[in-house]
CSV table of C-alpha atoms and ligand atoms in Angstrom, one decimal:
chain,number,residue,atom,x,y,z
A,1,MET,CA,0.2,-0.3,0.3
A,2,ALA,CA,1.3,3.6,-0.9
A,3,ASN,CA,2.4,5.5,2.2
A,4,LEU,CA,1.3,9.2,2.5
A,5,PHE,CA,4.8,10.4,3.0
A,6,SER,CA,7.9,10.3,0.6
A,7,TYR,CA,10.9,8.5,1.6
A,8,TRP,CA,12.1,11.9,1.4
A,9,GLU,CA,9.5,13.7,3.5
A,10,GLN,CA,9.7,10.7,5.9
A,11,LYS,CA,13.5,11.2,6.5
A,12,SER,CA,14.0,14.9,6.3
A,13,PHE,CA,10.6,16.6,8.0
A,14,LEU,CA,9.4,13.7,10.1
A,15,SER,CA,12.6,12.1,11.2
A,16,GLY,CA,16.2,12.8,13.0
A,17,TYR,CA,14.7,15.2,15.1
A,18,ASP,CA,17.2,15.9,18.1
A,19,VAL,CA,14.4,18.3,19.6
A,20,ILE,CA,10.7,18.2,18.9
A,21,ILE,CA,9.0,21.2,20.7
A,22,ILE,CA,5.3,20.8,21.2
A,23,GLY,CA,3.7,24.5,21.0
A,24,SER,CA,4.5,27.5,19.0
A,25,GLY,CA,4.0,30.4,21.9
A,26,ILE,CA,6.3,32.2,23.5
A,27,VAL,CA,7.3,29.5,25.4
A,28,GLY,CA,8.1,26.7,22.7
A,29,LEU,CA,9.6,29.1,20.2
A,30,SER,CA,11.9,30.7,23.1
A,31,ALA,CA,12.9,27.4,23.8
A,32,SER,CA,13.7,26.5,20.0
A,33,LEU,CA,16.1,29.7,19.9
A,34,TYR,CA,18.1,29.0,23.2
A,35,LEU,CA,18.5,25.4,21.8
A,36,LYS,CA,19.6,26.8,18.5
A,37,LEU,CA,21.9,29.3,20.2
A,38,LYS,CA,23.4,26.3,22.5
A,39,GLN,CA,24.0,24.4,19.5
A,40,PRO,CA,23.8,25.1,16.0
A,41,SER,CA,23.6,22.2,14.4
A,42,LEU,CA,20.8,21.0,16.5
A,43,LYS,CA,17.7,19.8,14.2
A,44,ILE,CA,14.8,20.9,15.8
A,45,GLY,CA,10.9,20.8,15.1
A,46,VAL,CA,8.0,22.6,16.4
A,47,LEU,CA,4.7,20.9,16.2
A,48,GLU,CA,1.6,23.2,16.7
A,49,SER,CA,-2.2,22.0,16.7
A,50,GLY,CA,-3.3,25.6,15.5
A,51,PHE,CA,-3.4,27.6,12.0
A,52,LEU,CA,-1.7,30.2,14.2
A,53,PRO,CA,-0.7,29.7,17.9
A,54,SER,CA,-4.3,28.8,19.8
A,55,GLY,CA,-3.6,29.7,23.4
A,56,ALA,CA,-2.1,32.8,24.9
A,57,SER,CA,1.0,34.1,23.0
A,58,THR,CA,-0.7,35.7,19.9
A,59,LYS,CA,-3.9,36.3,21.5
A,60,ASN,CA,-2.6,38.7,25.0
A,61,ALA,CA,-3.1,42.4,25.9
A,62,GLY,CA,1.0,42.9,25.4
A,63,PHE,CA,1.9,44.5,28.7
A,64,ALA,CA,5.2,44.2,29.9
A,65,CYS,CA,4.7,44.6,33.9
A,66,PHE,CA,5.6,42.5,36.6
A,67,GLY,CA,3.3,43.4,39.1
A,68,SER,CA,1.1,45.5,40.6
A,69,VAL,CA,0.9,46.8,44.5
A,70,SER,CA,-2.5,45.5,45.4
A,71,GLU,CA,-1.8,41.9,43.3
A,72,LEU,CA,1.7,41.4,45.4
A,73,ILE,CA,-0.4,42.3,49.0
A,74,ASN,CA,-3.3,39.7,48.0
A,75,GLU,CA,-0.1,37.2,47.0
A,76,LEU,CA,1.8,38.1,50.1
A,77,LYS,CA,-1.2,36.8,52.3
A,78,SER,CA,-0.8,33.1,51.1
A,79,LYS,CA,2.9,33.0,50.1
A,80,PRO,CA,6.2,33.5,51.4
A,81,GLU,CA,8.6,36.7,50.5
A,82,ASP,CA,11.2,34.7,48.7
A,83,GLU,CA,8.6,33.1,46.8
A,84,ILE,CA,7.2,36.4,45.4
A,85,LEU,CA,10.6,37.8,44.9
A,86,SER,CA,11.6,35.1,42.8
A,87,MET,CA,8.8,35.5,40.8
A,88,ILE,CA,9.0,39.1,40.1
A,89,ASP,CA,12.6,38.4,39.2
A,90,MET,CA,11.6,35.8,36.6
A,91,ARG,CA,8.9,38.4,35.2
A,92,TRP,CA,11.9,41.2,35.4
A,93,ARG,CA,14.8,38.9,33.7
A,94,GLY,CA,12.2,37.6,31.2
A,95,LEU,CA,11.3,40.9,29.9
A,96,GLU,CA,15.1,42.0,29.4
A,97,LYS,CA,15.6,38.8,27.6
A,98,LEU,CA,12.7,39.2,25.3
A,99,ARG,CA,13.9,42.7,24.7
A,100,ASN,CA,17.1,41.9,24.1
A,101,ASN,CA,16.2,38.9,21.6
A,102,LEU,CA,14.1,40.7,19.5
A,103,GLY,CA,14.8,44.4,20.0
A,104,ASP,CA,12.9,47.3,21.5
A,105,SER,CA,12.0,48.3,17.6
A,106,ALA,CA,10.6,44.9,16.3
A,107,ILE,CA,8.3,44.2,19.4
A,108,CYS,CA,7.3,48.3,19.5
A,109,PHE,CA,8.3,48.2,23.4
A,110,GLU,CA,7.7,51.2,25.1
A,111,GLN,CA,8.3,52.0,28.4
A,112,SER,CA,5.1,54.1,29.1
A,113,GLY,CA,4.8,53.0,32.6
A,114,GLY,CA,2.2,50.3,34.3
A,115,PHE,CA,-0.8,52.3,35.8
A,116,GLU,CA,-2.8,50.7,38.9
A,117,VAL,CA,-6.3,52.4,39.2
A,118,PHE,CA,-8.7,52.7,42.1
A,119,LYS,CA,-12.1,54.1,42.2
A,120,THR,CA,-13.2,56.6,44.5
A,121,ASN,CA,-15.3,53.6,46.8
A,122,GLU,CA,-12.2,51.8,46.9
A,123,ASN,CA,-10.3,54.0,48.9
A,124,HIS,CA,-9.7,51.9,51.6
A,125,LEU,CA,-7.7,49.7,49.4
A,126,ALA,CA,-5.9,52.6,47.7
A,127,ASN,CA,-4.5,53.7,51.1
A,128,GLN,CA,-3.4,50.2,52.1
A,129,CYS,CA,-1.3,50.2,48.8
A,130,ILE,CA,0.1,53.8,49.1
A,131,ASP,CA,1.2,53.2,52.6
A,132,LYS,CA,2.8,50.0,51.5
A,133,ILE,CA,5.0,51.4,48.7
A,134,SER,CA,8.5,52.3,49.9
A,135,TRP,CA,7.8,48.9,51.7
A,136,PHE,CA,7.9,47.8,48.0
A,137,ASN,CA,10.2,49.6,46.6
A,138,SER,CA,13.2,48.6,49.1
A,139,PHE,CA,11.4,45.0,48.8
A,140,LEU,CA,11.8,44.9,45.1
A,141,LYS,CA,15.0,46.6,44.7
A,142,PRO,CA,17.6,43.8,44.8
A,143,VAL,CA,15.7,42.0,41.6
A,144,ILE,CA,14.5,44.9,39.6
A,145,GLY,CA,18.1,47.1,40.7
A,146,LYS,CA,16.0,50.2,41.1
A,147,HIS,CA,14.9,52.0,44.2
A,148,ASP,CA,12.0,54.3,42.6
A,149,ILE,CA,9.7,51.6,41.3
A,150,TYR,CA,5.9,53.0,42.5
A,151,SER,CA,4.8,56.1,43.0
A,152,VAL,CA,1.6,57.8,43.5
A,153,SER,CA,0.3,59.5,40.4
A,154,TYR,CA,-2.0,61.9,41.0
A,155,ASP,CA,-1.7,63.9,37.5
A,156,LYS,CA,-2.2,61.0,35.7
A,157,ILE,CA,-5.9,61.1,36.8
A,158,ALA,CA,-6.7,64.2,35.3
A,159,GLU,CA,-4.3,63.8,32.2
A,160,SER,CA,-6.2,60.4,31.3
A,161,GLY,CA,-9.9,62.0,31.6
A,162,MET,CA,-10.9,59.1,33.4
A,163,SER,CA,-13.9,59.3,35.7
A,164,GLY,CA,-14.2,58.0,39.0
A,165,ILE,CA,-11.0,57.2,39.9
A,166,SER,CA,-9.5,58.6,43.0
A,167,ASN,CA,-6.0,57.1,43.1
A,168,ILE,CA,-3.6,55.8,40.8
A,169,ILE,CA,-0.1,54.4,41.4
A,170,LYS,CA,2.4,54.4,38.8
A,171,ASN,CA,5.3,51.4,38.4
A,172,LYS,CA,7.6,53.9,36.3
A,173,TYR,CA,9.4,50.5,34.8
A,174,GLU,CA,6.6,49.0,32.7
A,175,GLY,CA,5.5,49.1,29.4
A,176,GLN,CA,4.2,47.4,26.7
A,177,ILE,CA,4.7,45.8,23.3
A,178,ASP,CA,3.0,45.1,20.0
A,179,THR,CA,2.1,41.2,20.8
A,180,GLY,CA,1.2,40.4,17.4
A,181,LYS,CA,4.6,41.8,15.8
A,182,MET,CA,6.9,40.5,18.8
A,183,MET,CA,5.1,36.8,17.9
A,184,LEU,CA,6.0,37.4,14.2
A,185,ALA,CA,9.5,38.6,15.4
A,186,LEU,CA,10.3,35.4,17.0
A,187,LEU,CA,8.9,33.5,15.0
A,188,SER,CA,10.6,34.7,11.9
A,189,LYS,CA,14.0,34.7,14.1
A,190,VAL,CA,13.9,30.7,15.1
A,191,GLN,CA,12.7,29.9,11.1
A,192,GLY,CA,16.1,32.0,9.9
A,193,MET,CA,17.9,29.5,12.4
A,194,GLY,CA,16.7,26.6,10.9
A,195,VAL,CA,14.2,25.7,13.1
A,196,ALA,CA,11.2,23.7,11.2
A,197,VAL,CA,7.3,25.1,12.7
A,198,PHE,CA,4.4,22.8,11.6
A,199,ASN,CA,1.4,24.3,12.1
A,200,ASN,CA,-2.4,22.2,12.1
A,201,CYS,CA,-0.2,19.6,13.6
A,202,GLN,CA,-2.1,18.3,17.2
A,203,VAL,CA,-0.1,15.8,19.0
A,204,GLN,CA,-2.3,13.0,20.5
A,205,LYS,CA,0.5,10.8,22.1
A,206,ILE,CA,4.1,10.8,23.4
A,207,GLU,CA,5.4,7.2,23.2
A,208,GLU,CA,8.9,5.1,23.6
A,209,GLY,CA,10.1,3.9,20.3
A,210,LEU,CA,13.8,2.3,19.7
A,211,GLY,CA,16.2,5.0,20.9
A,212,ASN,CA,14.0,7.9,20.2
A,213,LYS,CA,10.5,9.1,21.3
A,214,ILE,CA,7.4,8.7,18.8
A,215,ILE,CA,5.3,11.6,18.8
A,216,SER,CA,1.8,11.2,16.9
A,217,SER,CA,0.1,13.6,15.8
A,218,ASN,CA,-3.1,14.1,13.2
A,219,GLN,CA,-0.5,14.7,10.3
A,220,GLY,CA,1.8,11.6,11.0
A,221,ASP,CA,4.7,10.4,13.2
A,222,PHE,CA,7.5,12.5,14.6
A,223,LYS,CA,10.4,11.0,15.4
A,224,ALA,CA,12.8,12.5,18.1
A,225,LYS,CA,15.6,11.8,21.0
A,226,SER,CA,14.2,14.7,23.0
A,227,VAL,CA,10.5,16.3,23.6
A,228,ILE,CA,9.7,19.7,25.3
A,229,LEU,CA,6.2,20.2,26.3
A,230,ALA,CA,5.2,23.6,25.7
A,231,THR,CA,1.4,23.2,25.7
A,232,ASN,CA,0.3,25.5,28.7
A,233,ALA,CA,-3.1,25.0,29.5
A,234,PHE,CA,-3.7,22.2,27.0
A,235,SER,CA,-1.0,20.6,29.0
A,236,LYS,CA,-3.0,18.2,30.8
A,237,ASP,CA,-4.2,16.8,27.6
A,238,LEU,CA,-0.8,15.0,27.0
A,239,VAL,CA,0.4,14.8,30.1
A,240,PRO,CA,-2.8,14.7,32.9
A,241,GLU,CA,-0.9,14.7,36.1
A,242,LEU,CA,0.8,18.4,35.2
A,243,ASP,CA,-1.0,21.0,38.0
A,244,VAL,CA,-1.9,23.4,34.9
A,245,ASN,CA,-5.6,24.4,34.7
A,246,PRO,CA,-7.0,26.7,31.4
A,247,GLY,CA,-8.1,30.0,32.5
A,248,ARG,CA,-9.9,32.1,30.0
A,249,GLY,CA,-8.8,35.7,28.8
A,250,GLN,CA,-11.4,38.0,27.4
A,251,VAL,CA,-10.6,40.7,25.3
A,252,LEU,CA,-12.4,43.7,23.5
A,253,ILE,CA,-11.1,46.6,21.1
A,254,THR,CA,-12.5,49.7,20.0
A,255,GLU,CA,-12.2,51.8,16.7
A,256,PRO,CA,-9.7,54.6,17.1
A,257,ILE,CA,-10.5,57.3,19.0
A,258,LYS,CA,-9.9,60.7,18.4
A,259,ASN,CA,-7.3,62.4,20.9
A,260,LEU,CA,-7.3,59.3,23.0
A,261,LYS,CA,-5.8,60.4,26.2
A,262,ILE,CA,-5.1,57.1,27.4
A,263,ASN,CA,-1.1,56.2,27.5
A,264,GLY,CA,0.1,53.4,29.5
A,265,SER,CA,-0.7,49.9,30.6
A,266,PHE,CA,-3.5,50.3,33.5
A,267,HIS,CA,-4.6,47.4,35.8
A,268,TYR,CA,-7.4,47.4,37.8
A,269,ASN,CA,-9.2,45.1,40.5
A,270,GLU,CA,-5.7,43.6,41.4
A,271,GLY,CA,-5.2,42.8,37.4
A,272,TYR,CA,-7.7,40.9,36.8
A,273,THR,CA,-8.7,44.0,34.5
A,274,TYR,CA,-6.1,45.6,32.1
A,275,PHE,CA,-6.6,48.2,29.7
A,276,ARG,CA,-4.1,50.4,27.4
A,277,ASN,CA,-3.7,52.2,24.4
A,278,ILE,CA,-2.5,51.1,21.0
A,279,ASN,CA,-3.1,52.5,17.7
A,280,GLY,CA,-5.1,55.2,18.9
A,281,ARG,CA,-7.7,52.5,20.3
A,282,ILE,CA,-8.3,51.0,23.6
A,283,LEU,CA,-7.8,47.5,24.2
A,284,LEU,CA,-9.4,46.3,27.3
A,285,GLY,CA,-9.4,42.8,28.5
A,286,GLY,CA,-9.8,40.3,31.9
A,287,GLY,CA,-12.8,39.9,34.3
A,288,ARG,CA,-11.9,36.3,34.4
A,289,ASN,CA,-12.9,36.7,38.4
A,290,LEU,CA,-16.5,37.4,37.4
A,291,ASP,CA,-17.0,33.7,36.5
A,292,PHE,CA,-14.0,31.4,37.3
A,293,LYS,CA,-15.6,28.2,36.7
A,294,GLY,CA,-17.2,29.7,33.2
A,295,GLU,CA,-13.6,30.8,32.2
A,296,GLU,CA,-11.7,27.6,33.5
A,297,THR,CA,-12.0,26.2,29.6
A,298,THR,CA,-10.0,25.9,26.5
A,299,GLU,CA,-12.6,26.8,24.2
A,300,PRO,CA,-12.6,30.1,22.5
A,301,GLY,CA,-15.3,32.3,23.1
A,302,ILE,CA,-16.6,35.2,25.1
A,303,SER,CA,-19.2,35.6,27.4
A,304,VAL,CA,-22.1,38.4,28.5
A,305,ILE,CA,-21.4,38.3,31.8
A,306,VAL,CA,-17.5,39.4,31.2
A,307,GLN,CA,-18.2,41.5,27.9
A,308,HIS,CA,-20.9,43.4,30.0
A,309,GLU,CA,-18.7,44.4,32.9
A,310,LEU,CA,-15.5,45.4,31.0
A,311,GLU,CA,-18.1,47.7,28.3
A,312,LYS,CA,-19.5,49.2,31.8
A,313,LEU,CA,-15.9,50.1,32.9
A,314,LEU,CA,-15.1,51.1,29.6
A,315,TYR,CA,-18.0,53.8,29.0
A,316,GLU,CA,-18.3,55.0,32.6
A,317,THR,CA,-14.9,54.7,33.8
A,318,ILE,CA,-12.3,54.7,30.9
A,319,LEU,CA,-13.9,56.7,28.2
A,320,PRO,CA,-16.7,58.9,30.0
A,321,GLY,CA,-19.2,60.7,27.6
A,322,GLN,CA,-17.7,58.6,24.6
A,323,LYS,CA,-19.2,56.0,23.1
A,324,PRO,CA,-16.6,54.2,20.3
A,325,LEU,CA,-17.3,51.4,18.7
A,326,ILE,CA,-16.1,47.9,20.0
A,327,GLU,CA,-14.9,46.5,16.9
A,328,HIS,CA,-13.3,43.4,17.3
A,329,ARG,CA,-13.4,40.8,20.5
A,330,TRP,CA,-11.7,37.7,21.2
A,331,SER,CA,-9.9,35.3,23.6
A,332,GLY,CA,-6.8,33.5,24.8
A,333,VAL,CA,-6.4,30.7,27.2
A,334,MET,CA,-3.8,30.8,29.9
A,335,GLY,CA,-2.3,28.0,31.9
A,336,PHE,CA,-2.6,28.7,35.9
A,337,GLY,CA,-1.9,26.3,39.1
A,338,LYS,CA,-2.0,26.1,42.8
A,339,GLU,CA,1.7,27.7,42.4
A,340,LEU,CA,2.7,30.8,41.1
A,341,LYS,CA,6.0,29.3,40.0
A,342,PRO,CA,5.9,27.9,36.2
A,343,ILE,CA,6.7,24.1,35.9
A,344,VAL,CA,9.9,23.6,34.2
A,345,LYS,CA,11.3,19.9,34.5
A,346,GLN,CA,12.1,16.8,33.3
A,347,ILE,CA,9.2,14.9,33.4
A,348,SER,CA,10.8,11.1,32.4
A,349,PRO,CA,14.0,10.3,30.3
A,350,GLY,CA,13.8,12.4,27.0
A,351,LEU,CA,10.4,14.3,28.1
A,352,PHE,CA,10.3,18.1,29.5
A,353,CYS,CA,8.1,20.4,30.2
A,354,ALA,CA,8.2,24.5,30.8
A,355,VAL,CA,4.2,25.4,31.4
A,356,ARG,CA,2.1,27.5,33.3
A,357,CYS,CA,3.3,31.5,32.9
A,358,ASN,CA,-0.1,32.1,35.4
A,359,GLY,CA,-1.2,34.8,33.1
A,360,MET,CA,2.4,36.2,32.8
A,361,GLY,CA,3.9,35.0,29.8
A,362,VAL,CA,4.7,37.8,28.0
A,363,ALA,CA,7.1,38.9,31.1
A,364,MET,CA,8.5,35.2,31.8
A,365,GLY,CA,8.2,33.1,28.8
A,366,SER,CA,11.7,34.3,27.0
A,367,LEU,CA,13.1,33.1,30.5
A,368,LEU,CA,11.2,29.7,31.0
A,369,GLY,CA,12.2,28.8,26.9
A,370,GLU,CA,16.0,29.4,28.2
A,371,GLN,CA,15.5,27.6,31.1
A,372,VAL,CA,14.0,24.5,29.7
A,373,ALA,CA,16.4,24.4,26.9
A,374,GLU,CA,19.3,24.3,29.8
A,375,LEU,CA,17.8,20.7,31.0
A,376,ILE,CA,18.4,19.2,27.4
A,377,GLN,CA,21.7,17.5,27.2
A,378,VAL,CA,23.0,18.3,23.5
B,1,LIG,C1,-6.3,37.3,27.2
B,1,LIG,C2,-4.7,37.5,27.9
B,1,LIG,C3,-3.9,38.4,28.1
B,1,LIG,C4,-2.9,38.1,28.0
B,1,LIG,N1,-1.8,39.4,28.7
B,1,LIG,C5,-0.8,39.4,29.1
B,1,LIG,C6,-0.1,40.6,29.6
B,1,LIG,O1,0.2,41.3,29.1
B,1,LIG,N2,1.1,40.2,29.7
B,1,LIG,C7,1.6,38.9,29.9
B,1,LIG,O2,3.1,39.1,30.3
B,1,LIG,N3,1.2,37.9,30.0
B,1,LIG,C8,0.0,38.0,29.8
B,1,LIG,N4,-1.1,36.9,29.5
B,1,LIG,C9,-0.4,35.7,29.5
B,1,LIG,C10,0.6,34.9,28.2
B,1,LIG,O3,0.0,35.5,26.8
B,1,LIG,C11,0.6,33.7,28.2
B,1,LIG,O4,1.3,33.6,29.9
B,1,LIG,C12,1.9,32.9,27.6
B,1,LIG,O5,1.4,33.8,26.3
B,1,LIG,C13,2.2,31.6,27.5
B,1,LIG,O6,3.1,31.4,26.9
B,1,LIG,P1,3.3,29.6,26.4
B,1,LIG,O7,4.1,29.5,25.0
B,1,LIG,O8,3.1,29.2,27.6
B,1,LIG,O9,1.5,29.2,26.1
B,1,LIG,P2,1.0,29.5,24.8
B,1,LIG,O10,0.9,30.5,24.1
B,1,LIG,O11,-0.5,28.8,25.1
B,1,LIG,O12,1.4,28.3,23.8
B,1,LIG,C14,0.9,26.9,23.9
B,1,LIG,C15,0.4,26.3,22.6
B,1,LIG,O13,0.9,24.9,22.3
B,1,LIG,C16,-0.4,24.5,21.4
B,1,LIG,N5,-0.8,23.2,21.9
B,1,LIG,C17,-1.3,22.7,22.7
B,1,LIG,N6,-1.4,21.6,22.6
B,1,LIG,C18,-1.2,21.3,21.7
B,1,LIG,C19,-1.0,19.7,21.2
B,1,LIG,N7,-2.0,19.0,21.6
B,1,LIG,N8,-0.2,20.1,20.2
B,1,LIG,C20,-0.1,20.6,19.3
B,1,LIG,N9,0.3,22.2,19.9
B,1,LIG,C21,-0.2,22.2,20.9
B,1,LIG,C22,-1.5,25.8,21.6
B,1,LIG,O14,-2.2,25.6,20.0
B,1,LIG,C23,-0.6,26.9,22.1
B,1,LIG,O15,-0.4,27.6,20.6
B,1,LIG,C24,-2.0,37.0,28.7
B,1,LIG,C25,-3.0,36.3,28.2
B,1,LIG,C26,-4.4,36.3,27.7
B,1,LIG,C27,-5.0,34.8,27.4
């Protein structure tokens, strides 16, 4: 019987890989980048189930951020200080790596600041956060290397034209990127280094072969010495014992707005809701906390409950008196677990994973890619 693949295809496209990476998000592509930097002659393939990456890396808000004060206060209630510090360190170092790997202009990086906003009925929380600013500035100094990270920014309230906001805390070292350009730049960089990326290629199982791994997909079987899972929210499909649960994030973007005053990356409600300017528009997302159960899904989609709250925030608080059209809505899916720390480890001989950025993979993703690449002996 004729084989679907030719002899040439079998030899050059499907087998002989040193490493196969499953998932072409920021972590998977970064892993391929660091493996190639370590050993340029490695034969590396990346298998991606979607036509485009279908998790979070091309769907996110593009915040280059590492933590808002209320989020950190909340995390410190249940986690030790050294765990929080190491998480901030990972976010900060990850961002530096992303910028160094691709260059600020390719990813449209702007250090326009991160701003945590508090509504007038949240003065109690705002005061609690403001009282802790100098403590957090000292706490984070060892990892960020600056002493003046957070400050109160009353000027921004008037400047941004928002309504019902009584306090803003600025993080001057946060910024924003263009997510689409970042992922295109990363993809073209690794392809230029010889990494083969296959789309519409969903991995169904990974088995032991004779001296290698057999990676079965809807397109056929691939063979490789080592496999890296960079499958984030979808990881349990392949390795059920991994503590990674999906959390969907919904996003909307407005039409261009004349004389838009909002400039920078804004966090609200312990980071559960976020908005920014991009190309004269407002991008607004989050609201997962309104329906944790409903959003614990890998299914793309939007829900009335979340979209209604996002629109309310948009029209009443962010752009009072204006009613720009919402041009586009979408969703992406993140990977969360009990611990904040991502999982970067060897699962079994020849099988590795780098998953669970807990919704902060723009920041951490490049570092995770480097860490998992370091685990592989070449
Ligand atoms: C709406 C939203 C907003 C966000 N905003 C920010 C932000 O502003 N700043 C920030 O730092 N982070 C943000 N994040 C989080 C960030 O985008 C993620 O943490 C990061 O993209 C995770 O990267 P990843 O490579 O681990 O996973 P993903 O990008 O999810 O990549 C995993 C890939 O694996 C593929 N895959 C899964 N299973 C298989 C299989 N069996 N076979 C083949 N392929 C498979 C998937 O299709 C997917 O493309 C946001 C996320 C969302 C959803």
